[in-house]
Coordinates of C-alpha atoms in Angstrom, one line a residue:
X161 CA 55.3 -75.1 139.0
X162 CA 57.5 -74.0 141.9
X163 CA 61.0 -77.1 142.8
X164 CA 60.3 -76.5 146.4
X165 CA 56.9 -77.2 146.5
X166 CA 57.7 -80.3 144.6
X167 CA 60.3 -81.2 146.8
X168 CA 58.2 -81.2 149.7
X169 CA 56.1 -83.5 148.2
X170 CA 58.3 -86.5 148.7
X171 CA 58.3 -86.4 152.7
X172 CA 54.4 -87.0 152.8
X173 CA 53.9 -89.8 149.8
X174 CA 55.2 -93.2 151.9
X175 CA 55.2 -94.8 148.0
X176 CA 54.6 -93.7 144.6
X177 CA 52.6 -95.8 142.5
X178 CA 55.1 -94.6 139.4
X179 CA 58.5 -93.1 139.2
X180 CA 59.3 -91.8 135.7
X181 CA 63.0 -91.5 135.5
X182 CA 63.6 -89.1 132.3
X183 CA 62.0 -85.6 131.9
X184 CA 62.3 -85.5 128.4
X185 CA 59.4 -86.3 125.7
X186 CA 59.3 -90.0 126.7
X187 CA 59.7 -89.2 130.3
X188 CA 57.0 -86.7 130.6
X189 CA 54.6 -88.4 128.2
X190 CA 54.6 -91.7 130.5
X191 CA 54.5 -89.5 133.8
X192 CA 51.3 -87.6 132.4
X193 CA 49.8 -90.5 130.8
X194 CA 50.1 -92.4 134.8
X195 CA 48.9 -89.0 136.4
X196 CA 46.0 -89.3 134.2
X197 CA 44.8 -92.9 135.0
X198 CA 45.0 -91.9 138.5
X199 CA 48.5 -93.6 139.3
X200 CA 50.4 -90.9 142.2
X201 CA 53.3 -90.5 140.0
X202 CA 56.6 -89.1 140.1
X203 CA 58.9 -87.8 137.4
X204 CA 62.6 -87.3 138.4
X205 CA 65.4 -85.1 135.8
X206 CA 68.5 -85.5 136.3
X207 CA 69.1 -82.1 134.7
X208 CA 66.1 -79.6 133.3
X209 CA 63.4 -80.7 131.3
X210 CA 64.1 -81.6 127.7
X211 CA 68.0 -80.6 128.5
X212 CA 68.9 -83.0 125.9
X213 CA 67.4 -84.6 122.8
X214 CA 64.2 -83.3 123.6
X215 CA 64.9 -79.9 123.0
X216 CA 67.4 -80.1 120.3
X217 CA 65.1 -81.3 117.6
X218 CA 63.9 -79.8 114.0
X219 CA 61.0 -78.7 115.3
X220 CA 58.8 -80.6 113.0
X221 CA 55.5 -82.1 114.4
X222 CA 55.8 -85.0 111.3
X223 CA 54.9 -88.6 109.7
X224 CA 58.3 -88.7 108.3
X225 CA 58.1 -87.9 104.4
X226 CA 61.8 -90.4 104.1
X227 CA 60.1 -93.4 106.3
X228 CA 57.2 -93.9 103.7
X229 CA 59.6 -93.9 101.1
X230 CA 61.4 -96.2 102.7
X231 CA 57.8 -98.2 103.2
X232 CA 57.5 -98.0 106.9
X233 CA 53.9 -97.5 106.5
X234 CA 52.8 -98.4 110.5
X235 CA 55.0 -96.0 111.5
X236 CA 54.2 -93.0 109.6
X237 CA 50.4 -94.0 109.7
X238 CA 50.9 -94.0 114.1
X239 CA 52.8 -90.9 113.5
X240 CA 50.3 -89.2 111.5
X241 CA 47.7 -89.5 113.7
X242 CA 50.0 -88.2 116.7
X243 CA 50.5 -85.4 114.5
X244 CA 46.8 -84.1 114.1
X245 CA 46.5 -85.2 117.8
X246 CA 48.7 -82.8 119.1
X247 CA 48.0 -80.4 116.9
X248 CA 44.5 -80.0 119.1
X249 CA 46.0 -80.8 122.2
X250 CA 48.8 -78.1 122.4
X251 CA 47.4 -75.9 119.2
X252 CA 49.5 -72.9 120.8
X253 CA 52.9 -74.4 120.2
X254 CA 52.5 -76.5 117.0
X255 CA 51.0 -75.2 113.8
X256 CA 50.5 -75.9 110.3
X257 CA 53.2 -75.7 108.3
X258 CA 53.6 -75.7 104.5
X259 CA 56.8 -77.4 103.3
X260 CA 57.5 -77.0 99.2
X261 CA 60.0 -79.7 97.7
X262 CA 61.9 -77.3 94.3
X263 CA 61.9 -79.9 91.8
X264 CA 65.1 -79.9 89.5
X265 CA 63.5 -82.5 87.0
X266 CA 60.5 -82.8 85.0
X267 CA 59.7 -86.0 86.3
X268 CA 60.4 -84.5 90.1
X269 CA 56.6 -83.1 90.4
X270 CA 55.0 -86.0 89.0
X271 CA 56.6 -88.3 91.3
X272 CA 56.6 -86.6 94.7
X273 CA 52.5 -85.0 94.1
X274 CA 51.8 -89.2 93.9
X275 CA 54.4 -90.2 97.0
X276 CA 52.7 -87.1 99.0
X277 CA 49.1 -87.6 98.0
X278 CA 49.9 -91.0 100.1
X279 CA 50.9 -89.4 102.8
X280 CA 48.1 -87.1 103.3
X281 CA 45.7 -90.1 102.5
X282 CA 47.1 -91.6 105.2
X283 CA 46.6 -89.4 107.6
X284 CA 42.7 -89.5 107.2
X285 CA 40.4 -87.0 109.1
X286 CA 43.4 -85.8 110.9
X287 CA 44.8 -84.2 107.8
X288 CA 46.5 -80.8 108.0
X289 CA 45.5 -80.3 104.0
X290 CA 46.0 -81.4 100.7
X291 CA 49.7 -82.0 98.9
X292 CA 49.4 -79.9 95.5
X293 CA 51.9 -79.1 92.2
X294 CA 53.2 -75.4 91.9
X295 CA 54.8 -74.2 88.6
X296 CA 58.6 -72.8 88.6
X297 CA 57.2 -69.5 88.8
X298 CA 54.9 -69.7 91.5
X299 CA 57.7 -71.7 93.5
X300 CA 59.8 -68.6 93.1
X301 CA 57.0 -66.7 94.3
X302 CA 56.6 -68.5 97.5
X303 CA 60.2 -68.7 97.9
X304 CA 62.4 -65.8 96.4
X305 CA 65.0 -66.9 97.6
X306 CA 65.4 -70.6 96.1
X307 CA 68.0 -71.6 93.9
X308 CA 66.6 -71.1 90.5
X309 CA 69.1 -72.0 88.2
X310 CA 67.2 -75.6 86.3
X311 CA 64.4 -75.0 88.4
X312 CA 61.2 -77.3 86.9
X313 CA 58.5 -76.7 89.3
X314 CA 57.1 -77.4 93.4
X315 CA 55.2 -79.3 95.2
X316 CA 53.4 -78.0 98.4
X317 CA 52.4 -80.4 101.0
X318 CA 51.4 -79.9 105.0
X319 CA 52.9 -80.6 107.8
X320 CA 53.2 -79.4 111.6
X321 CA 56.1 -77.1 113.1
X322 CA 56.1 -76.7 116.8
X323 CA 58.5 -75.6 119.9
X324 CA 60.1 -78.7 121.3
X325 CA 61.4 -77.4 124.6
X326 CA 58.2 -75.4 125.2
X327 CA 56.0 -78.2 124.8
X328 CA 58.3 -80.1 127.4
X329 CA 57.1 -77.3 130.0
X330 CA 53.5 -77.9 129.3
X331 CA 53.9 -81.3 129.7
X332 CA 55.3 -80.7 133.2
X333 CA 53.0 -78.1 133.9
X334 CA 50.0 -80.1 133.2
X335 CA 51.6 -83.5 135.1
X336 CA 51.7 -81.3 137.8
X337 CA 48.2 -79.3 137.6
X338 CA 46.7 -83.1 137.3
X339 CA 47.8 -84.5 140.8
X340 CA 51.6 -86.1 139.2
X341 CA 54.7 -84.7 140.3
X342 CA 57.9 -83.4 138.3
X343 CA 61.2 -82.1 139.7
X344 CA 64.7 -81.7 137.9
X345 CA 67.5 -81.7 138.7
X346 CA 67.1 -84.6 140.9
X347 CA 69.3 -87.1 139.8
X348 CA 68.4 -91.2 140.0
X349 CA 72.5 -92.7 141.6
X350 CA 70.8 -95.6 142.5
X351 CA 68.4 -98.2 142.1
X352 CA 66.5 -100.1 145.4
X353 CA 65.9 -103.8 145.4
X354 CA 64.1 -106.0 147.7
X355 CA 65.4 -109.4 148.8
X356 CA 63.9 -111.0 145.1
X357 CA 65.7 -108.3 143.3
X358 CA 62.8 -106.6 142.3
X359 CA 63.1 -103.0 142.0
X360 CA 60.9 -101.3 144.6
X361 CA 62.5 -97.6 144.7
X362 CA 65.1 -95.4 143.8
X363 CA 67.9 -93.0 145.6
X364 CA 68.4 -89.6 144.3
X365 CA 70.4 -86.9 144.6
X366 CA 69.6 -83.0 144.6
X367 CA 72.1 -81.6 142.5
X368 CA 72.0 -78.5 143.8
X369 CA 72.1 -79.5 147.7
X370 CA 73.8 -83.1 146.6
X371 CA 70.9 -84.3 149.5
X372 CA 69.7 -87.8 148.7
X373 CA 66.7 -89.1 149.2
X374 CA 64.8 -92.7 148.9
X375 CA 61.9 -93.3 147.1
X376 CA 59.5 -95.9 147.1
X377 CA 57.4 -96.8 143.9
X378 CA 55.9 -99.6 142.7
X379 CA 56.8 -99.5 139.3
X380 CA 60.0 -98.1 137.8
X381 CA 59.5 -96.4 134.1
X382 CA 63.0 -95.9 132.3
X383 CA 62.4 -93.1 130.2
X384 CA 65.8 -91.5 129.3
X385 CA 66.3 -91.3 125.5
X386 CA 70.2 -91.9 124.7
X387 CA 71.1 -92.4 128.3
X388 CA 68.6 -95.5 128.7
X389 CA 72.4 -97.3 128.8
X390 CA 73.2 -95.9 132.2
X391 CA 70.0 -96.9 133.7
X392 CA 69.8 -100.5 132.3
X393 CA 73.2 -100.8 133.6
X394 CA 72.4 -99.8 136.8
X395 CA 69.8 -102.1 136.9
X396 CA 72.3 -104.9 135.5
X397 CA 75.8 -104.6 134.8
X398 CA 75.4 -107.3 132.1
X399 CA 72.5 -105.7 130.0
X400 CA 73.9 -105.3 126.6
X401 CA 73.4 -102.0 124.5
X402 CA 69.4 -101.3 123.7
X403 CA 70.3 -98.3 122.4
X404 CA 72.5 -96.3 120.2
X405 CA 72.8 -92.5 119.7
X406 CA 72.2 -90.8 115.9
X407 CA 73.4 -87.0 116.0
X408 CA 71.6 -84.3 113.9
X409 CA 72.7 -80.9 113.9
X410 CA 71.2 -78.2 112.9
X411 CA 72.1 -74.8 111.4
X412 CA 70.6 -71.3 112.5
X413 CA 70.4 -68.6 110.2
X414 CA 69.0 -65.1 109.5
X415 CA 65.3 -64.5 108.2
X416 CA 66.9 -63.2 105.3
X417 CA 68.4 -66.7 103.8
X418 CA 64.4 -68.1 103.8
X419 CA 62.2 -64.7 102.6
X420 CA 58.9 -67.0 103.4
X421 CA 56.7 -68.1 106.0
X422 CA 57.0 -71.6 103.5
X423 CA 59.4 -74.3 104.8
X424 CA 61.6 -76.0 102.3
X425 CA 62.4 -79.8 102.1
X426 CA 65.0 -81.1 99.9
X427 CA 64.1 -84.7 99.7
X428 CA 67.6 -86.6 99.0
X429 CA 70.4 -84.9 99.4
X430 CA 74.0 -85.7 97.7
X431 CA 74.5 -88.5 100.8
X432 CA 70.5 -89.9 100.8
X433 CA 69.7 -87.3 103.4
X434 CA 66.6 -85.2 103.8
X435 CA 67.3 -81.7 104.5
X436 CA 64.9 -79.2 106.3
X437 CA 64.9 -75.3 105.6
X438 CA 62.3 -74.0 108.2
X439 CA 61.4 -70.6 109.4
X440 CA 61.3 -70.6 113.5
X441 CA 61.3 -67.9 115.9
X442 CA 61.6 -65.2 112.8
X443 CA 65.1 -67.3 112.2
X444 CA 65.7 -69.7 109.2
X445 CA 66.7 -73.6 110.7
X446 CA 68.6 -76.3 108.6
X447 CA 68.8 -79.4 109.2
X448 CA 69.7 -82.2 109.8
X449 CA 72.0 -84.9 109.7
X450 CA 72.4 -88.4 110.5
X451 CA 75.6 -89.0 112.2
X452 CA 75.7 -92.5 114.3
X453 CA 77.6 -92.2 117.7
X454 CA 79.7 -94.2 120.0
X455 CA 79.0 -91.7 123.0
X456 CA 76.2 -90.2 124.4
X457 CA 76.1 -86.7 125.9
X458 CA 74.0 -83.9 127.5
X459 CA 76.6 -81.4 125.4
X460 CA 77.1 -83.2 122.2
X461 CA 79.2 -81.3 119.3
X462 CA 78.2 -80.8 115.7
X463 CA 81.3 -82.7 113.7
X464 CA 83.0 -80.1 111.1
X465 CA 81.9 -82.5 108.3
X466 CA 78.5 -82.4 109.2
X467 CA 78.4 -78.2 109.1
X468 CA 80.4 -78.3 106.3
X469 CA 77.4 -80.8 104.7
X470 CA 75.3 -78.7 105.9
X471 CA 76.1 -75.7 104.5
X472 CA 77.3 -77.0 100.8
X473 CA 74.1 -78.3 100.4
X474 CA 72.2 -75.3 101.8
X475 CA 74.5 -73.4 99.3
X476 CA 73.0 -75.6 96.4
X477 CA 69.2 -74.6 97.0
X478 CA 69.2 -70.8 98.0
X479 CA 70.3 -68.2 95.8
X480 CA 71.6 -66.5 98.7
X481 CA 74.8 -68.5 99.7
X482 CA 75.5 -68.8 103.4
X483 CA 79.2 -68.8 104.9
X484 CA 80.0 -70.0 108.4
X485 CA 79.9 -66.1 109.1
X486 CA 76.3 -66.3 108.6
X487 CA 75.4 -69.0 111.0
X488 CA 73.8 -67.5 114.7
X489 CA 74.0 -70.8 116.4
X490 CA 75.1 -74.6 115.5
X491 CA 73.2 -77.0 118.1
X492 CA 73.5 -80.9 118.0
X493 CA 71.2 -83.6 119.0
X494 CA 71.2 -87.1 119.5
X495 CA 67.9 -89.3 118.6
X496 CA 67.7 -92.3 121.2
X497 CA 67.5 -95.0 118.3
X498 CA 66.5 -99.0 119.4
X499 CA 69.9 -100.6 118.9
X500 CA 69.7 -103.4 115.6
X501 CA 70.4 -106.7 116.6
X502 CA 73.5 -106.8 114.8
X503 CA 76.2 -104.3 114.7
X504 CA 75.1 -101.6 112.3
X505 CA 77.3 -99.6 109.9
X506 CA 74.3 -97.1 109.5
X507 CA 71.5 -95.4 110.5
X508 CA 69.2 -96.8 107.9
X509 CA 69.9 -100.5 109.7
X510 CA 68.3 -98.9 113.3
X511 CA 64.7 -99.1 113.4
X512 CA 62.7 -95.3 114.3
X513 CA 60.0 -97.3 116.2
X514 CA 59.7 -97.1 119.6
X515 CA 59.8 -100.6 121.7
X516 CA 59.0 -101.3 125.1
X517 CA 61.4 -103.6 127.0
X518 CA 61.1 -105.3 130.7
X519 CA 64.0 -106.2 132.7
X520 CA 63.5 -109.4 135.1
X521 CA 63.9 -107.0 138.3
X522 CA 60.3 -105.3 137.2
X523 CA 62.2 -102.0 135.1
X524 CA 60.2 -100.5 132.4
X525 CA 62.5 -98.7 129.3
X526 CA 61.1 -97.1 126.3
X527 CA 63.3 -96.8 123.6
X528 CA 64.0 -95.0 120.2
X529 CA 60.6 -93.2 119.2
X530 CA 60.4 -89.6 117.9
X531 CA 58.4 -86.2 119.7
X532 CA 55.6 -86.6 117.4
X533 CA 54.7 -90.0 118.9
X534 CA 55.7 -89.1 122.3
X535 CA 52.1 -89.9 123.3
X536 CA 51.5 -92.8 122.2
X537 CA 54.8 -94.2 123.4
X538 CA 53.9 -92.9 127.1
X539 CA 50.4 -94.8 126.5
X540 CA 52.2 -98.4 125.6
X541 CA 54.7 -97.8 128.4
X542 CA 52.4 -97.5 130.6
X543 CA 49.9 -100.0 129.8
X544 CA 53.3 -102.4 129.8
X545 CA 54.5 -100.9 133.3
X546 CA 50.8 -101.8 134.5
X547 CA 50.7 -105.1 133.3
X548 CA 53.8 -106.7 134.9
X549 CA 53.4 -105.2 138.2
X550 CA 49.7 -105.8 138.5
X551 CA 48.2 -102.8 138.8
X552 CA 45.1 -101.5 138.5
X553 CA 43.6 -102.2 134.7
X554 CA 43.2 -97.9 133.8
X555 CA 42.7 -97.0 130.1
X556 CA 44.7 -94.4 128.6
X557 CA 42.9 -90.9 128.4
X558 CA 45.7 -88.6 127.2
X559 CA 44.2 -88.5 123.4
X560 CA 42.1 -85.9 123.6
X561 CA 44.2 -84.6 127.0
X562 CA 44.2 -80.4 126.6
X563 CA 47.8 -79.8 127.4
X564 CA 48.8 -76.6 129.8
X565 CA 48.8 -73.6 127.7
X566 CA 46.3 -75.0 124.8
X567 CA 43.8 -72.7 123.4
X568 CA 41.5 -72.9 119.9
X569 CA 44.3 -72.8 116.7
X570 CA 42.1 -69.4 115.5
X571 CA 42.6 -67.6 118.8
X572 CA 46.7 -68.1 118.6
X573 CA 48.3 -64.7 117.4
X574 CA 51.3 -65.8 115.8
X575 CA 52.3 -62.8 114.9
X576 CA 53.5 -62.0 118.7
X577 CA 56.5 -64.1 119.7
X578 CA 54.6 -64.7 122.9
X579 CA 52.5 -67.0 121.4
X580 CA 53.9 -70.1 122.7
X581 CA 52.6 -69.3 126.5
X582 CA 49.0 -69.9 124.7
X583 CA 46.5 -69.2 127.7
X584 CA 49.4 -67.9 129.9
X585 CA 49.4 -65.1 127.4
X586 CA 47.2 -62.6 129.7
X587 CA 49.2 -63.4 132.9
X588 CA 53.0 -62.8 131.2
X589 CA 51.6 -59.3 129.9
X590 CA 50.1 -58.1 133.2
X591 CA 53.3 -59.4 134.5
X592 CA 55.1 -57.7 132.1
X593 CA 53.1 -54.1 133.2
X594 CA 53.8 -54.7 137.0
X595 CA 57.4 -53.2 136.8
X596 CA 58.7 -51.2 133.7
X597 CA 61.5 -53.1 134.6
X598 CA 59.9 -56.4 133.0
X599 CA 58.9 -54.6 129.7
X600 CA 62.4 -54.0 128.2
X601 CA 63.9 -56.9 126.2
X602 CA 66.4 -59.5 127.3
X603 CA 68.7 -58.6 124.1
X604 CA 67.9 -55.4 122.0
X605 CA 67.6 -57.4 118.8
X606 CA 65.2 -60.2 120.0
X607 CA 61.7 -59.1 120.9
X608 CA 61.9 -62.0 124.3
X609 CA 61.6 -60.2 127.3
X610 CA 62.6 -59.9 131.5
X611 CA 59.0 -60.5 132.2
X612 CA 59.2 -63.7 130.3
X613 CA 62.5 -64.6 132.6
X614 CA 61.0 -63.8 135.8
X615 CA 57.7 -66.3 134.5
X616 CA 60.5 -69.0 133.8
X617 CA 61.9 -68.6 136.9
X618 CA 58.2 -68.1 139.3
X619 CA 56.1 -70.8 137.4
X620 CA 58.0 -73.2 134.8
X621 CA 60.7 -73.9 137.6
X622 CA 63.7 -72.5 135.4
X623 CA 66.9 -72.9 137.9
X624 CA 69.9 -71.4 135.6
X625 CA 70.5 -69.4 133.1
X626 CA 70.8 -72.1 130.8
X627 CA 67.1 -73.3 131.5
X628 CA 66.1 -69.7 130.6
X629 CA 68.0 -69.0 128.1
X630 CA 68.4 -72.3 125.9
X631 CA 65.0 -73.7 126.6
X632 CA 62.7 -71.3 128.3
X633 CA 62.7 -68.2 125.9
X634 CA 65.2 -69.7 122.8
X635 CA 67.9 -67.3 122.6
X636 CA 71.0 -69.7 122.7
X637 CA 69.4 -71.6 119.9
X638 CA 68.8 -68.7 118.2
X639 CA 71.7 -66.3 118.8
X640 CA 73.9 -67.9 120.5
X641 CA 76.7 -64.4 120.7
X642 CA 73.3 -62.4 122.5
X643 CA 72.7 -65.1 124.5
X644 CA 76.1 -64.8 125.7
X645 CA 75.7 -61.0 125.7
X646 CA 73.0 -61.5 127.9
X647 CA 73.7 -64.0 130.6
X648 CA 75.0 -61.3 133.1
X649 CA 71.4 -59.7 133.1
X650 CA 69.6 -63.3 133.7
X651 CA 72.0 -64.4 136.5
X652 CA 71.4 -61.2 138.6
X653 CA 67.5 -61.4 137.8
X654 CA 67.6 -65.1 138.9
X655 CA 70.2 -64.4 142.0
X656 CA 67.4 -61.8 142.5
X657 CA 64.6 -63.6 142.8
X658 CA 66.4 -66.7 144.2
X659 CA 68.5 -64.4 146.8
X660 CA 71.4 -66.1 145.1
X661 CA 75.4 -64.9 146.0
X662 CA 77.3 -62.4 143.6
X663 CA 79.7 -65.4 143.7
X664 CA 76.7 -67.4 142.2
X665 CA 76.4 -64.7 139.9
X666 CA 79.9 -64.7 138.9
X667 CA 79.9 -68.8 138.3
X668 CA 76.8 -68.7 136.7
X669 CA 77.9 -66.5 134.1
X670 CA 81.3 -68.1 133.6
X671 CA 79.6 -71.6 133.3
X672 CA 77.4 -70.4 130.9
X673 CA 79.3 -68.6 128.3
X674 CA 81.9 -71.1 128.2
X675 CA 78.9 -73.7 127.1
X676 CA 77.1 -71.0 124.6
X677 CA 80.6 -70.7 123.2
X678 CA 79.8 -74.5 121.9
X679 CA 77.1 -73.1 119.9
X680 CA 79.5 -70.7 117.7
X681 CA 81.1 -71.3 114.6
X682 CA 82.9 -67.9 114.7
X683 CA 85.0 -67.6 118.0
X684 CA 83.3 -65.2 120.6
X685 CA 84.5 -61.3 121.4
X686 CA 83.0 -59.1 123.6
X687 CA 81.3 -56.3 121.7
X688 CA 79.2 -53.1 122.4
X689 CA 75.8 -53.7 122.7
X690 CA 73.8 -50.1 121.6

């Protein structure tokens, strides 16, 4: 997965059959599920893959435990079956997951063993196991370090955890490796029109070289999450708002605050909320909230009443209280929900199904949607797209599609941090022993390696430090002070390889810290690193 190559490809296709405009889980679900059918496709970022939403999620591969309470039944039965799908077709990245719900009532066991026992009913053959009760002292035991003041009892149930922005690689990597194309940081300014004002093309922009180029295509897929605004208003001024941005943010802390390989969900929180407690990368996650936006951004900002939400009712649950000293990085999100058709006062009033919508000039747009049905979204996009230009009648295949990277669930040693590379494994490590140089770790308190920079930067078309850093290997997300610590040594490995300028180096650097700085509760200084 090399940008040049990919570039190249534009001077000798005279039209595309599909240009995907998006290259997050929307984007690259609908440019794989085209490249499958046999459509020549082309998927065009703006910035790198999953830059945005798509990366900033809480990781959880998921029916949606507060959508069957609320009685959405369709959707968590479609996003149930997503969820065992993926779970075969990416096994490397996403994984079973036990999530326990502490019960502070008598009654809170009884009711949530019945509500659950739905859930995994509903998810039929594709089942990741069986909800069951715990007592208080075998919920302590599983998690040691749960609040246990009134404690009453658990209740275990399953559910998937997987590595959003890694999976957006795959997805490239395997649109690619199928005949599609996928390039970021090619930016769609404008849309072409022929004399009916149907849309027949694009014009993008490199925005690295700021060269533009124009692109034929048949059909024109809108697949750009909470920016799905800019491209329906470049299509017409006159459009109206499809969508409106929700931001979640979430909380990173150390492996201490969450002593388990358990999850924890605390069902409704002291605003309605669900909050997540979820071990990641050897790193305890909390999350999220529920915040709706005017603005959209690539860069959104976590609110100081949403941390401060966050962290009083993390405080009620684990024995061991954490402080804004504690947290390693704060990252926001914003979920692309499908606008109501009224003005809504809350998120409860915007509807987490995804809809398909066709514009009279011929544009395709996807719209709200989650990751976990980020395939079937792509498949009804598509089979929309086809429909209203006339294309060829191709059924779906991407079902039981193997994604780059996938390999059998009992073959993934996830007890190596390398697991997420899933078949690429045995390349990184004889990469890794070329050049003692690539053995030695990126940061001296994170196991993630050079080797595994130079791979971004050879094979999953990593341009910045940013791409390596925030959504290659995860550091930013992680540790946001050693991923500032470290962005010197990623700028001269990718000026390196690149044969980049020290005054790249020097800009790099500058741009990035002063981003990473966003993910910091506690301002930044410069320390010693042994």
């Amino acid at each position: 997965m090399k940008r040049n190559e990919e570039l190249s490809k534009l001077a000798g296709v005279e039209e595309w059959d599909f240009i995907v405009i998006g290259g997050g889980a929307s984007g690259l679900g609908s440019a794989l599920d085209a490249t499958t059918r046999g459509f020549k496709t082309l998927l065009l970022e703006s910035h790198d893959f999953a830059k945005a939403t798509s990366s900033r999620s809480t990781k959880l591969v998921h029916g949606g435990v507060r959508y069957l309470a609320q009685g959405d039944i369709g959707l968590v039965k479609e996003a149930l079956k997503e969820r065992g799908l993926l779970a075969k077709n990416a096994a490397h990245v996403v994984k079973n997951q036990s999530f326990i719900i502490p019960n502070y009532t008598w009654w809170g066991g009884i009711y949530y063993k019945i509500g659950l026992s739905i859930y995994d009913f509903l998810a039929g053959k594709l089942s990741l196991g069986k909800t069951r009760y715990i007592s208080k002292a075998q919920t302590i035991s599983k998690l040691p370090t749960i609040e246990q003041n009134n404690l009453a009892s658990g209740v275990v149930y399953q559910d998937g955890q997987f590595d959003d922005a890694r999976l957006a690689i795959n997805l490239a990597q395997t649109i690619i490796e199928k005949g599609g194309s996928a390039i970021n940081y090619l930016k769609v300014i404008n849309l072409l029109k022929n004399d009916s004002n149907k849309i027949i093309g694009v014009t993008a922009e490199d925005q690295f070289t700021q060269k533009q180029y124009t692109i034929k295509a048949k059909a024109i897929v809108n697949a750009t999450g909470v920016f799905t605004n800019d491209i329906l208003n470049m299509n017409n001024p006159k459009h109206g708002k499809f969508v409106v941005p929700s931001q979640g943010i979430h909380l990173v802390l150390d492996k201490s605050f969450l002593k388990s390989n358990d999850a924890i969900m605390i069902p409704k929180t002291s605003d309605g909320r669900v909050l997540f407690v979820v071990p990641w990368h050897d790193r305890a996650l909390v999350g999220t909230t529920d915040t709706l936006l005017k603005d959209e951004s690539f860069e959104p900002r976590a609110l100081e009443e949403e941390i401060n939400f966050v962290l009083e009712t993390a405080r009620q649950y684990l024995s061991k209280k954490p402080t804004r000293e504690d947290v390693k990085s704060v990252f926001a999100g914003l979920r692309p929900l499908a606008a109501p058709k009224g003005e809504g006062k809350n998120t409860k009033e915007v509807s987490r199904s995804h809809k398909v919508i066709t514009s009279e000039t011929g544009l395709t747009s996807i719209i709200g949607g989650k990751w976990t049905t980020y395939r079937k979204m792509a498949e009804d996009t598509i089979d929309k797209a086809i429909e209203i230009q006339n294309l060829k009648q191709t059924p779906s295949v991407t079902e039981h599609l193997s994604i780059h990277g996938n390999m059998n669930a009992d073959q993934v040693d996830r007890s190596s941090h390398l697991y997420v590379y899933g078949s690429d494994i045995p390349s990184l490590q004889s990469l890794q022993q070329s050049n003692p140089a690539y053995a030695k770790k990126i940061h001296p308190n994170h196991e993630f390696t050079i080797a595994e920079a130079v791979w971004a930067i050879r094979h999953e078309m990593a341009e910045t430090i940013e791409d390596i850093l925030a959504r290659r290997v995860r550091l930013l997300f992680l540790d946001a002070r050693a991923a500032i610590d470290s962005a010197g040594t990623i700028a001269k490995l990718i000026a390196e390889e690149k044969n980049h300028s020290p005054e790249w180096i020097a800009q790099q650097t500058e741009e990035f810290i002063a981003l990473a700085k966003g993910y910091l509760l506690i301002p930044y200084s410069p320390r010693n690193i042994i």
